[in-house]
mmCIF file of N, CA and C and ligand atoms in Angstrom:
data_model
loop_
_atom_site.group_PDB
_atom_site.id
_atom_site.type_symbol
_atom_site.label_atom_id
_atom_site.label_comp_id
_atom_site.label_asym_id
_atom_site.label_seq_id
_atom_site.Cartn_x
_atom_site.Cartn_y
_atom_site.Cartn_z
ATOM 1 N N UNK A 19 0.832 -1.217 0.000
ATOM 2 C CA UNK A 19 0.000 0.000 0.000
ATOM 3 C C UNK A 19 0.860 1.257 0.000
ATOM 4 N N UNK A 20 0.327 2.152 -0.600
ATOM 5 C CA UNK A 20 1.576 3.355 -0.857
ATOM 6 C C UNK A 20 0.038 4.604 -0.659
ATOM 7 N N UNK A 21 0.496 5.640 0.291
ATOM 8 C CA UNK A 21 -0.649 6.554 0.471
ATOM 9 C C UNK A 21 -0.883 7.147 -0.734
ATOM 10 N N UNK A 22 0.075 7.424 -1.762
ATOM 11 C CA UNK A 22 -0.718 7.990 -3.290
ATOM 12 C C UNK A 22 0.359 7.011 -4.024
ATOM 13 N N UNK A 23 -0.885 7.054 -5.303
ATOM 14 C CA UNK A 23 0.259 6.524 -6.422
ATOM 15 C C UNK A 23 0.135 7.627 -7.961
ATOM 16 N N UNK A 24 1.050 7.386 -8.311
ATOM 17 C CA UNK A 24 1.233 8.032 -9.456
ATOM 18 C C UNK A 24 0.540 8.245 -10.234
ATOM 19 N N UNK A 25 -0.350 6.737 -10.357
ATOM 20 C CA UNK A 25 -1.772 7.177 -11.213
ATOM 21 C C UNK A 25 -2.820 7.887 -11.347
ATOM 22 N N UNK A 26 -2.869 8.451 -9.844
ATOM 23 C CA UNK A 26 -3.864 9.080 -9.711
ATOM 24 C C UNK A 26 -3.829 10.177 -9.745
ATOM 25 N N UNK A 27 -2.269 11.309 -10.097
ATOM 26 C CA UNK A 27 -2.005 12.026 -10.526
ATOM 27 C C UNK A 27 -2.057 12.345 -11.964
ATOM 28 N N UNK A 28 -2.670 13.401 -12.734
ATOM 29 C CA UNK A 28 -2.853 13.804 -14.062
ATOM 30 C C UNK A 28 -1.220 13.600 -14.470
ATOM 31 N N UNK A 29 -1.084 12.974 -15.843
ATOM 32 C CA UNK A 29 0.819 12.895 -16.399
ATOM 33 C C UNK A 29 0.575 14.143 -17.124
ATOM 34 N N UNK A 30 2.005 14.713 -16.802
ATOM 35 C CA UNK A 30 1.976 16.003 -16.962
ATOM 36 C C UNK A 30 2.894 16.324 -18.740
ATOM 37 N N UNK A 31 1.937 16.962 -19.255
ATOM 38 C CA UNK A 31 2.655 17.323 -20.743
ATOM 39 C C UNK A 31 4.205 17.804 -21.147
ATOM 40 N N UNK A 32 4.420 18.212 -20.131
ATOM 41 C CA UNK A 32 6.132 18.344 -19.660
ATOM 42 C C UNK A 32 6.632 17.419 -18.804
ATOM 43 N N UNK A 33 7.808 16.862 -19.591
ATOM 44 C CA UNK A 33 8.340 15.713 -19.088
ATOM 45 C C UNK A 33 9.416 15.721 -17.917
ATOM 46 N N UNK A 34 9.830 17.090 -17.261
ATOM 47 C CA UNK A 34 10.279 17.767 -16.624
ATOM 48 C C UNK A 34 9.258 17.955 -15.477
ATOM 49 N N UNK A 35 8.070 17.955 -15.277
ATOM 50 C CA UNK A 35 7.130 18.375 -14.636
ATOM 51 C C UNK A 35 6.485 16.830 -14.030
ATOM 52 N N UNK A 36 6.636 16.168 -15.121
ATOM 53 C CA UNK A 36 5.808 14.519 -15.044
ATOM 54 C C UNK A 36 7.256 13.763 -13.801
ATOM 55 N N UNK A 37 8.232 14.297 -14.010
ATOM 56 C CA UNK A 37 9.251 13.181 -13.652
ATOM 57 C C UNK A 37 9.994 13.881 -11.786
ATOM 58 N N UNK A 38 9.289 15.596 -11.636
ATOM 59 C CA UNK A 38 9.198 15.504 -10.135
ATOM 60 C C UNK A 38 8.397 15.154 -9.492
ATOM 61 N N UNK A 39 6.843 15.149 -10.466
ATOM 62 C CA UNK A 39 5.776 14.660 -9.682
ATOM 63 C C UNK A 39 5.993 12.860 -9.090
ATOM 64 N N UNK A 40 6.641 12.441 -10.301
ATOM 65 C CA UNK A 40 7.042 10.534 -9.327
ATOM 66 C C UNK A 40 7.675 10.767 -8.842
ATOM 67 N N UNK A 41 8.999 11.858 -8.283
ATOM 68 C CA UNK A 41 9.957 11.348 -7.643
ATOM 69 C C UNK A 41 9.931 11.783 -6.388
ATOM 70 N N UNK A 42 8.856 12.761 -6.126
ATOM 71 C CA UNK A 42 8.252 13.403 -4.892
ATOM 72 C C UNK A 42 6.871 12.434 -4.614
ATOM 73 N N UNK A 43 6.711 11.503 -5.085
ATOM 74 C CA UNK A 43 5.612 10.704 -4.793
ATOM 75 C C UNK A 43 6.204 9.581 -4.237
ATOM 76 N N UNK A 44 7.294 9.126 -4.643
ATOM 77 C CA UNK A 44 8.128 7.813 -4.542
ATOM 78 C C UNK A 44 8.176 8.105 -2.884
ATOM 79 N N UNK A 45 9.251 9.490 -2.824
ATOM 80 C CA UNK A 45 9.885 9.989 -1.207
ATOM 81 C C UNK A 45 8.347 9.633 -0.456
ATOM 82 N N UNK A 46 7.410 10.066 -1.005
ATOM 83 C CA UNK A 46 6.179 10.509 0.571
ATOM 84 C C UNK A 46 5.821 8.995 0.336
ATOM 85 N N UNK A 47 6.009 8.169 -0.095
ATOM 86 C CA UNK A 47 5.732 7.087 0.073
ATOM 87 C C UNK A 47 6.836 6.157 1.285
ATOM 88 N N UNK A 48 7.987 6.711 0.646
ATOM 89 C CA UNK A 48 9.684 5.751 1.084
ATOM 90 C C UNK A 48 9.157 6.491 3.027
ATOM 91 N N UNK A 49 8.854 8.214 2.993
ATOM 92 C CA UNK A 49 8.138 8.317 4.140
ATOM 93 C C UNK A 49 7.766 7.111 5.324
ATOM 94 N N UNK A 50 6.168 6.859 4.590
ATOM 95 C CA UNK A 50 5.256 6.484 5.120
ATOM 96 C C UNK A 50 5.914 5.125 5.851
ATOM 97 N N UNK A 51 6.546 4.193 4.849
ATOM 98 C CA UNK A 51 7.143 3.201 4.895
ATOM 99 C C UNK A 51 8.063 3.245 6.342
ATOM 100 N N UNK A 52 8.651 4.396 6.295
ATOM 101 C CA UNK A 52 10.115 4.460 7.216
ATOM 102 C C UNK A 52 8.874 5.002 8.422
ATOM 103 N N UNK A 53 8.057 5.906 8.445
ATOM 104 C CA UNK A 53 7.177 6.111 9.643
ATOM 105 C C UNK A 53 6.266 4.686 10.480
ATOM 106 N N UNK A 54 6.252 4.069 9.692
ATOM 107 C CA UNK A 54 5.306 2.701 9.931
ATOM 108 C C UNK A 54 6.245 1.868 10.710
ATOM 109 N N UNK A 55 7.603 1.839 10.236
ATOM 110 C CA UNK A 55 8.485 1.021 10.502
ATOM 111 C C UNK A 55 8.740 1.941 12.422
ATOM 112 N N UNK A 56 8.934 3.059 12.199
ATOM 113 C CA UNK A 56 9.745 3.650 13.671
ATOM 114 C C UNK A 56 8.517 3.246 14.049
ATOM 115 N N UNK A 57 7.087 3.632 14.122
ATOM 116 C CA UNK A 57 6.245 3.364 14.963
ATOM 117 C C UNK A 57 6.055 2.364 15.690
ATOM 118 N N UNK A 58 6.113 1.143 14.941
ATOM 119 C CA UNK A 58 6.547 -0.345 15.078
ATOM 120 C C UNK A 58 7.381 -0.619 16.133
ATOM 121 N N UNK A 59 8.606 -0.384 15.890
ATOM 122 C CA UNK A 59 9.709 -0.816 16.262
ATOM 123 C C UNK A 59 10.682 -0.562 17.335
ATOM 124 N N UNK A 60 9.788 1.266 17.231
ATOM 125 C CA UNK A 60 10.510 2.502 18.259
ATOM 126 C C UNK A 60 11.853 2.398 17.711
ATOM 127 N N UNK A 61 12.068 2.731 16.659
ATOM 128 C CA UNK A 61 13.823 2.561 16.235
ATOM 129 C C UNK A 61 14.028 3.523 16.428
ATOM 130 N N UNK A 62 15.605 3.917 15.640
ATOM 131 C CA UNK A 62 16.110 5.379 15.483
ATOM 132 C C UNK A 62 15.261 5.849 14.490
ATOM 133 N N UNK A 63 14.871 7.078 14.856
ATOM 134 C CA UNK A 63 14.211 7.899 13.872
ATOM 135 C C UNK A 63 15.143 8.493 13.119
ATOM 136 N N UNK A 64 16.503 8.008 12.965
ATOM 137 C CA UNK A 64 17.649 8.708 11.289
ATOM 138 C C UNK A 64 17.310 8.765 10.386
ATOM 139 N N UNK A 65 16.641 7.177 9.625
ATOM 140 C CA UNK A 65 16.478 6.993 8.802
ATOM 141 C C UNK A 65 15.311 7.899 8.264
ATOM 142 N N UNK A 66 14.272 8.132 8.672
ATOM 143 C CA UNK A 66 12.917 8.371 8.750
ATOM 144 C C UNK A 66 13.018 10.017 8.685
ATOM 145 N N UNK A 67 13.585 10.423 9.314
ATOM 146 C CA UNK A 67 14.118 12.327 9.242
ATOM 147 C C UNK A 67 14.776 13.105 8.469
ATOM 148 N N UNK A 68 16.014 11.765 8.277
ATOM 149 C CA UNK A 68 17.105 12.025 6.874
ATOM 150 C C UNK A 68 15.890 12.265 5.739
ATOM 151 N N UNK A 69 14.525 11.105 5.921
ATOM 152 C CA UNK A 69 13.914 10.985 4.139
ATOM 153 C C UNK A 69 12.894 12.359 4.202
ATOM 154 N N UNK A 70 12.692 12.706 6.032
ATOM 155 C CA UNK A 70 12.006 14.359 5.932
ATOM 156 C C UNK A 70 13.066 15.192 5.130
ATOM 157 N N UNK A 71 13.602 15.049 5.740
ATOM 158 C CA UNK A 71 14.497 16.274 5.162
ATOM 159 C C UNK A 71 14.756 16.315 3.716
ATOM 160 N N UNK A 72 14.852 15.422 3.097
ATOM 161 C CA UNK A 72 14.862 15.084 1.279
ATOM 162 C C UNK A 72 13.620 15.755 1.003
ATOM 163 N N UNK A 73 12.416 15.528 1.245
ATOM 164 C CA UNK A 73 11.345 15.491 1.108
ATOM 165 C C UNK A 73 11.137 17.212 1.124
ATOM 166 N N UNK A 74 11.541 17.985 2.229
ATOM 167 C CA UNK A 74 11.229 19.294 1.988
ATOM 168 C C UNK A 74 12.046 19.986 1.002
ATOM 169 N N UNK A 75 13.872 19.618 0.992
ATOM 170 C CA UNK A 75 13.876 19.963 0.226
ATOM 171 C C UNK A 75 13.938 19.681 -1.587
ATOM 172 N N UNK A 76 12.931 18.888 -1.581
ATOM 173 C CA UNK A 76 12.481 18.451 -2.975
ATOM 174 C C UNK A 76 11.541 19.197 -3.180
ATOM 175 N N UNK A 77 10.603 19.687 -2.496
ATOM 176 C CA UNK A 77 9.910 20.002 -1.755
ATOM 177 C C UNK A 77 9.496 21.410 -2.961
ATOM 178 N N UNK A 78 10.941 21.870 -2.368
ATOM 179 C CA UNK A 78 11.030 23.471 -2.706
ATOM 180 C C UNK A 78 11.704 23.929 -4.092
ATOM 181 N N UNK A 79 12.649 22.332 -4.306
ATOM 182 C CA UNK A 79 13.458 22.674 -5.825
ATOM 183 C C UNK A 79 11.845 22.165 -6.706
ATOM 184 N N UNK A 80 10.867 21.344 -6.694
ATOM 185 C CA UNK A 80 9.497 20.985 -7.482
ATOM 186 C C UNK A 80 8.881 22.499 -7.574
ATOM 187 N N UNK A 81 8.810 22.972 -6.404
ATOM 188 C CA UNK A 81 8.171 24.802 -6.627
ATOM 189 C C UNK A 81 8.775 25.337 -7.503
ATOM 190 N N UNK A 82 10.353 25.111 -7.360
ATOM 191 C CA UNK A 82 11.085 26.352 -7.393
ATOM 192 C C UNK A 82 11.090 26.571 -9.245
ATOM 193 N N UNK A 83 11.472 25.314 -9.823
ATOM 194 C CA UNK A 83 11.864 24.306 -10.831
ATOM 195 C C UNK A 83 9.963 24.908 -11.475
ATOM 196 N N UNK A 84 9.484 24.937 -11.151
ATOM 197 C CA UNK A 84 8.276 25.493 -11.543
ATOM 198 C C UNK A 84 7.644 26.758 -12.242
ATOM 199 N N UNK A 85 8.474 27.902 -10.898
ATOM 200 C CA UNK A 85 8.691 28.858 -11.227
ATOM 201 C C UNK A 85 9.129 29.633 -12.203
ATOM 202 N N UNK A 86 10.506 28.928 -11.830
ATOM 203 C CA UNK A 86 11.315 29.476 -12.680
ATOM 204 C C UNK A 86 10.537 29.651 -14.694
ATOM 205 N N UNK A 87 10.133 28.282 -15.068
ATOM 206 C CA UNK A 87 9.208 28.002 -16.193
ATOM 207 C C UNK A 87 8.168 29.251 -16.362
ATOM 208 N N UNK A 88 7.641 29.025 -15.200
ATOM 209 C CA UNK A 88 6.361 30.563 -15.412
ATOM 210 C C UNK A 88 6.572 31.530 -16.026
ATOM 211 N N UNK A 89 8.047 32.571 -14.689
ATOM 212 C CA UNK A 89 8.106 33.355 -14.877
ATOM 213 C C UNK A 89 9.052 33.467 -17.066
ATOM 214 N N UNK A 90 9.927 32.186 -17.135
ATOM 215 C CA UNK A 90 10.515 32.593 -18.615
ATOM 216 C C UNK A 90 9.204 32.473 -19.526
ATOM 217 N N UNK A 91 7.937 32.069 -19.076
ATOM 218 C CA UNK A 91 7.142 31.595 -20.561
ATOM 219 C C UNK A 91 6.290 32.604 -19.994
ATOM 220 N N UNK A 92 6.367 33.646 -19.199
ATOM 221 C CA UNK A 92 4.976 35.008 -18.942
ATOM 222 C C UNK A 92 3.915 33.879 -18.680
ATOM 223 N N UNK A 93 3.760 32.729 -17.999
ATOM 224 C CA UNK A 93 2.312 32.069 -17.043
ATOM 225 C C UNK A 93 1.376 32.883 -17.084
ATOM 226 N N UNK A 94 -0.156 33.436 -17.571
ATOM 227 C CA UNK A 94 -0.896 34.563 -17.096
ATOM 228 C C UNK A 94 -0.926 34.372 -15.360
ATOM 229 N N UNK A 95 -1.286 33.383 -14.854
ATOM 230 C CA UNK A 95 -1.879 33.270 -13.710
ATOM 231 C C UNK A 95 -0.165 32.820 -13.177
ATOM 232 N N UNK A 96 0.682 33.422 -12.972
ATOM 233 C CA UNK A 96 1.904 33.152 -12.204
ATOM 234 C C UNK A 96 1.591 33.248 -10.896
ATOM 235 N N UNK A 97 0.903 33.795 -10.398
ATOM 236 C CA UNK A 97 0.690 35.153 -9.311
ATOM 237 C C UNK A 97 0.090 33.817 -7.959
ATOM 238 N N UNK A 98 -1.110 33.368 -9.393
ATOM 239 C CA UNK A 98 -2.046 32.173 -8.015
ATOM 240 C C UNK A 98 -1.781 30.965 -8.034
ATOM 241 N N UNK A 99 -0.375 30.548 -8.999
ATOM 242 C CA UNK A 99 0.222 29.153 -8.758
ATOM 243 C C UNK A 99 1.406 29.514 -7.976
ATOM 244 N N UNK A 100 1.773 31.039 -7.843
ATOM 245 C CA UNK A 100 2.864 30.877 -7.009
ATOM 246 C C UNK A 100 2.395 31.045 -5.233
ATOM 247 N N UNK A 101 1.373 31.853 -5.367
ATOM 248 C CA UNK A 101 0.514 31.537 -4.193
ATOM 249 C C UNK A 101 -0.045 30.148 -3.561
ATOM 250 N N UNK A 102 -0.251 29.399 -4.239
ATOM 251 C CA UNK A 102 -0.516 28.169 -4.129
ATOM 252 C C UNK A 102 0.589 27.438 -3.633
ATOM 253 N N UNK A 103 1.692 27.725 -3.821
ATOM 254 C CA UNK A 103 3.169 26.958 -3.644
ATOM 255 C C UNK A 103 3.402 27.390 -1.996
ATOM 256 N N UNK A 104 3.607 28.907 -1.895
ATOM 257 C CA UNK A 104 3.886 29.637 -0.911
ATOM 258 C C UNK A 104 3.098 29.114 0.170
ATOM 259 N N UNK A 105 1.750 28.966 0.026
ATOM 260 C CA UNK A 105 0.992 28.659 1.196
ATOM 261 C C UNK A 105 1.425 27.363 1.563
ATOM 262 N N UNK A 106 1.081 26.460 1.145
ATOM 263 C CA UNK A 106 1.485 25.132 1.005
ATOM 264 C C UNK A 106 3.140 24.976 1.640
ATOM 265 N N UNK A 107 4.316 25.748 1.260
ATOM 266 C CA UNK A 107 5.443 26.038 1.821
ATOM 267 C C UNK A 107 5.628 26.400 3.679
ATOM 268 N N UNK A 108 4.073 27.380 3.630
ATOM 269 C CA UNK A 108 4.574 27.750 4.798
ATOM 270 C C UNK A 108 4.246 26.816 5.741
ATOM 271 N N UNK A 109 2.911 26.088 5.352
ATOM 272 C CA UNK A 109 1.941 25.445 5.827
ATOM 273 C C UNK A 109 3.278 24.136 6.344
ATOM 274 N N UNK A 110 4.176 23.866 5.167
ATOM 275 C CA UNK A 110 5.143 23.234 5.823
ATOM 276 C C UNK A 110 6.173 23.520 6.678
ATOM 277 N N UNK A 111 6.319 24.706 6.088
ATOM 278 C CA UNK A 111 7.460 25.053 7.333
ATOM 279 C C UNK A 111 7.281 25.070 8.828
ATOM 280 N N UNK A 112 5.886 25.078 9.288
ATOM 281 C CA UNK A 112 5.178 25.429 10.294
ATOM 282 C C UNK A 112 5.466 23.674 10.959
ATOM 283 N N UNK A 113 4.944 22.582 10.437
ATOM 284 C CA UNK A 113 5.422 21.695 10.796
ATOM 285 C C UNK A 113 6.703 21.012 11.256
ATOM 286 N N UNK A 114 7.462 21.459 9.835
ATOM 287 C CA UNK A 114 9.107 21.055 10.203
ATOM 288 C C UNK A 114 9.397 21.767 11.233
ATOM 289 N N UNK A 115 9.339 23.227 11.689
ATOM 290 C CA UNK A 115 9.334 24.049 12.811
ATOM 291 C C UNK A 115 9.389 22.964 14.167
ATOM 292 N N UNK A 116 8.053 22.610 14.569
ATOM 293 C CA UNK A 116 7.681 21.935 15.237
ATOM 294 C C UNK A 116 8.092 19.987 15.708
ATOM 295 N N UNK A 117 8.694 19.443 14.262
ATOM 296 C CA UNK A 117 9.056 18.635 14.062
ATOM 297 C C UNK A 117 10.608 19.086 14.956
ATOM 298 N N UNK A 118 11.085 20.102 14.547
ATOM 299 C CA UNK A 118 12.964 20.291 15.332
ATOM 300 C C UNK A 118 12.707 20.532 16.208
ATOM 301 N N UNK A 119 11.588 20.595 16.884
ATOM 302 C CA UNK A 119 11.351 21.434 18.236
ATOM 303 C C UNK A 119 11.086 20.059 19.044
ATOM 304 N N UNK A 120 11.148 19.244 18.466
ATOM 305 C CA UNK A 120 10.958 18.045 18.908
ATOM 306 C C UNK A 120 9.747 16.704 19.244
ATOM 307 N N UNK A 121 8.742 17.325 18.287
ATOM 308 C CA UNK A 121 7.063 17.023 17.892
ATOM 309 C C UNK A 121 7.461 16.189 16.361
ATOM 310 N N UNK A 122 7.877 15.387 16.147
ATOM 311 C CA UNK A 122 8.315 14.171 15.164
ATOM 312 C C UNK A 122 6.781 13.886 14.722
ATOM 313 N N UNK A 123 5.977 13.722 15.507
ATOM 314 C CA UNK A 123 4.521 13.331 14.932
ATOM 315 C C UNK A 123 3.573 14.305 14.121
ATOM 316 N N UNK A 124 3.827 15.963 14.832
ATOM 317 C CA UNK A 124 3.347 16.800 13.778
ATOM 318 C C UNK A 124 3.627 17.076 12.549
ATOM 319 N N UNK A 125 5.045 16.795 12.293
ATOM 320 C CA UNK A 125 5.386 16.236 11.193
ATOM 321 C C UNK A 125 5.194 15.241 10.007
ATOM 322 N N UNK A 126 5.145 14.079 10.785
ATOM 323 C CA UNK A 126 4.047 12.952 9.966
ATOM 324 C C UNK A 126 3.113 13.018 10.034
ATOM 325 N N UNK A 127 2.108 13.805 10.533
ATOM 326 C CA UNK A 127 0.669 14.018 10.750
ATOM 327 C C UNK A 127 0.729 15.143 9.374
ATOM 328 N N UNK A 128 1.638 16.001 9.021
ATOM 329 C CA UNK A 128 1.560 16.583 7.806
ATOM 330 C C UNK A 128 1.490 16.147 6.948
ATOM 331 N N UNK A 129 2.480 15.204 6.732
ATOM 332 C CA UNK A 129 3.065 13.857 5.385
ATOM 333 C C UNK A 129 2.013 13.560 5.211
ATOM 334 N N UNK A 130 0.875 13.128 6.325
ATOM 335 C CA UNK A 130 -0.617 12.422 5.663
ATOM 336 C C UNK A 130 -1.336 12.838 5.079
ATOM 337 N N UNK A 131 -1.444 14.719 5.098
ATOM 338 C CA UNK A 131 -2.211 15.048 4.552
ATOM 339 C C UNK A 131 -1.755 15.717 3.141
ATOM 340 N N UNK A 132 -0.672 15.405 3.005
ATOM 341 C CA UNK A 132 0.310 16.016 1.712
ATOM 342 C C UNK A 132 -0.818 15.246 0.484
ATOM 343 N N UNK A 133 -0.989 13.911 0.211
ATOM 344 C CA UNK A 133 -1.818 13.556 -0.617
ATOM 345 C C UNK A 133 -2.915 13.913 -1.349
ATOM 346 N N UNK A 134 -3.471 14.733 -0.317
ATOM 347 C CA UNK A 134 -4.902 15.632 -1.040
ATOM 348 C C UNK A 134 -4.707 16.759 -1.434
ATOM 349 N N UNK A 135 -3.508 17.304 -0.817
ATOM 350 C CA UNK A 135 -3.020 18.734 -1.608
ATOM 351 C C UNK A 135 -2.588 18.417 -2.629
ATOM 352 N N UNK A 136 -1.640 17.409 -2.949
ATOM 353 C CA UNK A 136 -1.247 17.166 -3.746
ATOM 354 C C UNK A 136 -1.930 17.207 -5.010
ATOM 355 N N UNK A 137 -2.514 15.793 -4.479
ATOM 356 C CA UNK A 137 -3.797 15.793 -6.040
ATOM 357 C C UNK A 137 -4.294 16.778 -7.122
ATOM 358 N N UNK A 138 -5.272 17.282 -5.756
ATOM 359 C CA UNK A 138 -5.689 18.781 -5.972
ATOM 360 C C UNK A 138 -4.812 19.910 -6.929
ATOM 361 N N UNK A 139 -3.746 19.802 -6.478
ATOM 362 C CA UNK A 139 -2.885 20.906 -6.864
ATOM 363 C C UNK A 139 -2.336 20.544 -8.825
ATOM 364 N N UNK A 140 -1.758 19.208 -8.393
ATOM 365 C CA UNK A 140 -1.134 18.689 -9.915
ATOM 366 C C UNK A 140 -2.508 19.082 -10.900
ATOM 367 N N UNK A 141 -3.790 18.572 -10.335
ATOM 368 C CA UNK A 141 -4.608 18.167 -11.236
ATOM 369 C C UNK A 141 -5.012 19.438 -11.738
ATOM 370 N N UNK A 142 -5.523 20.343 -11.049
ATOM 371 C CA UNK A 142 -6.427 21.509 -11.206
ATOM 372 C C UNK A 142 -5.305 22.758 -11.411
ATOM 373 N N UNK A 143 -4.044 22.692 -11.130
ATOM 374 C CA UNK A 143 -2.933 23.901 -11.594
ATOM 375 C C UNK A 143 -2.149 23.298 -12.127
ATOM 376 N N UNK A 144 -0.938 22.564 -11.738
ATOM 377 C CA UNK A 144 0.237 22.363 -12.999
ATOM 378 C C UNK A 144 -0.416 21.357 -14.131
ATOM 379 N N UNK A 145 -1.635 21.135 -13.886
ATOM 380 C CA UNK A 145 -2.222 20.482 -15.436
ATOM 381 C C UNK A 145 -1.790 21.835 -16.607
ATOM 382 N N UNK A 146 -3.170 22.578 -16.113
ATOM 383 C CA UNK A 146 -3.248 24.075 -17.190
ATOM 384 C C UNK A 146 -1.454 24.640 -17.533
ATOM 385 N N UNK A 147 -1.054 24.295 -16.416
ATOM 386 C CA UNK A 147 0.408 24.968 -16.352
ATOM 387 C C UNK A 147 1.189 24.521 -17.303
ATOM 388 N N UNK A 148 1.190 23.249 -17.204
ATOM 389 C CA UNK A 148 2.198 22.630 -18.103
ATOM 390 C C UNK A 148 1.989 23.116 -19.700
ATOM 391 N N UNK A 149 0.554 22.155 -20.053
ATOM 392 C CA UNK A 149 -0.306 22.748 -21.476
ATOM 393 C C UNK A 149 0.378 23.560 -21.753
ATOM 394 N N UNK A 150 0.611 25.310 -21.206
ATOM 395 C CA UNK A 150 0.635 26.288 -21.430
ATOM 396 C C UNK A 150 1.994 25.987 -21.847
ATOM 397 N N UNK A 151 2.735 26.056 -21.017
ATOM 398 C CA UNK A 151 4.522 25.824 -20.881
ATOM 399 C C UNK A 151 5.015 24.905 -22.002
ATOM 400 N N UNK A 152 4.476 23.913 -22.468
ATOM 401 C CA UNK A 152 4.844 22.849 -22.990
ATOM 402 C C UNK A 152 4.405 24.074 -24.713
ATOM 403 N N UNK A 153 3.081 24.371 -24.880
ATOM 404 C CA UNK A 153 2.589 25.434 -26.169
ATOM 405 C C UNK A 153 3.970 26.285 -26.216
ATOM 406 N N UNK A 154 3.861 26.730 -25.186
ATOM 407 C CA UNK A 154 4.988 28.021 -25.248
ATOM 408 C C UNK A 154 6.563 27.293 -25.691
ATOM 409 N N UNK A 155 6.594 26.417 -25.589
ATOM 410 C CA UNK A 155 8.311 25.955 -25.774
ATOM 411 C C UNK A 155 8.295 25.310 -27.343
ATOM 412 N N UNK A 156 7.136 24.940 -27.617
ATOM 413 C CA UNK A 156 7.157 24.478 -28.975
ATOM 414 C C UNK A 156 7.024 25.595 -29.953
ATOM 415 N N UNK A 157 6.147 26.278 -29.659
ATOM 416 C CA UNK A 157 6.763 28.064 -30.033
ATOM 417 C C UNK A 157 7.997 28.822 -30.587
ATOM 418 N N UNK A 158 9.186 28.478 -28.972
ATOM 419 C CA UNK A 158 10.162 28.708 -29.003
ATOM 420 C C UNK A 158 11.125 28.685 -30.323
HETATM 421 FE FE1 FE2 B 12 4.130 20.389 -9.528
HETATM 422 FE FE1 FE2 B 13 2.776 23.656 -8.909
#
């Protein structure tokens, strides 16, 4: 069982766009896996923190790596996919915050709900996004 799978994410017309969405799906999965396991086991939580820490910052190069596209192809709507990122950013940072502070569970209590943002987000913004980006480069 894997909390999302790939399929259920829209494949994205940019193949650049299609190939962070698996590899940030793979991590919140490799996650879940390594959270199931400490819960279990009460192990060291290394393993399991090291794959937080990948995870955010993949996190931020998938935004960033995003951006960057928008702003070279003029995105009309740059403004409310970069808003969309930002919130979602802080919304994490607020956790990891709390996670160093020594709350490990508010942390994975985030990871769980990463899935529905997720969805949401690929399907209904970097869908249109890509389209656009992908028009615009064949343009080029
Ligand atoms: Fe994305
Ligand atoms: Fe996005």
């Amino acid at each position: 069982m894997a909390i999302v799978y790939i399929e259920q994410v829209d494949e994205m017309s940019l193949e650049q766009m299609q190939a962070t969405h698996e590899s940030e799906i793979k991590i919140l999965n490799e996650i879940d896996k390594l959270a199931t396991m400490y819960h279990i086991h009460k192990a060291d939580p290394a393993e399991l923190e090291a794959k937080l820490d990948e995870y955010v910052e993949h996190v931020k190069k998938h935004f960033e790596s995003e951006e960057v596209l928008m702003r070279k192809y003029n995105f009309p709507s740059y403004t409310m996919h970069k808003t969309a990122h930002d919130t979602f950013l802080s919304d994490l940072d607020y956790a990891r915050k709390q996670w160093k502070n020594g709350e490990l569970k508010k942390m994975i209590n985030f990871i769980y709900k990463v899935p529905e943002w997720l969805l949401l987000h690929v399907n209904t913004v970097d869908t249109p996004t890509s389209n656009f980006l992908e028009r615009k480069m064949k343009e080029s």
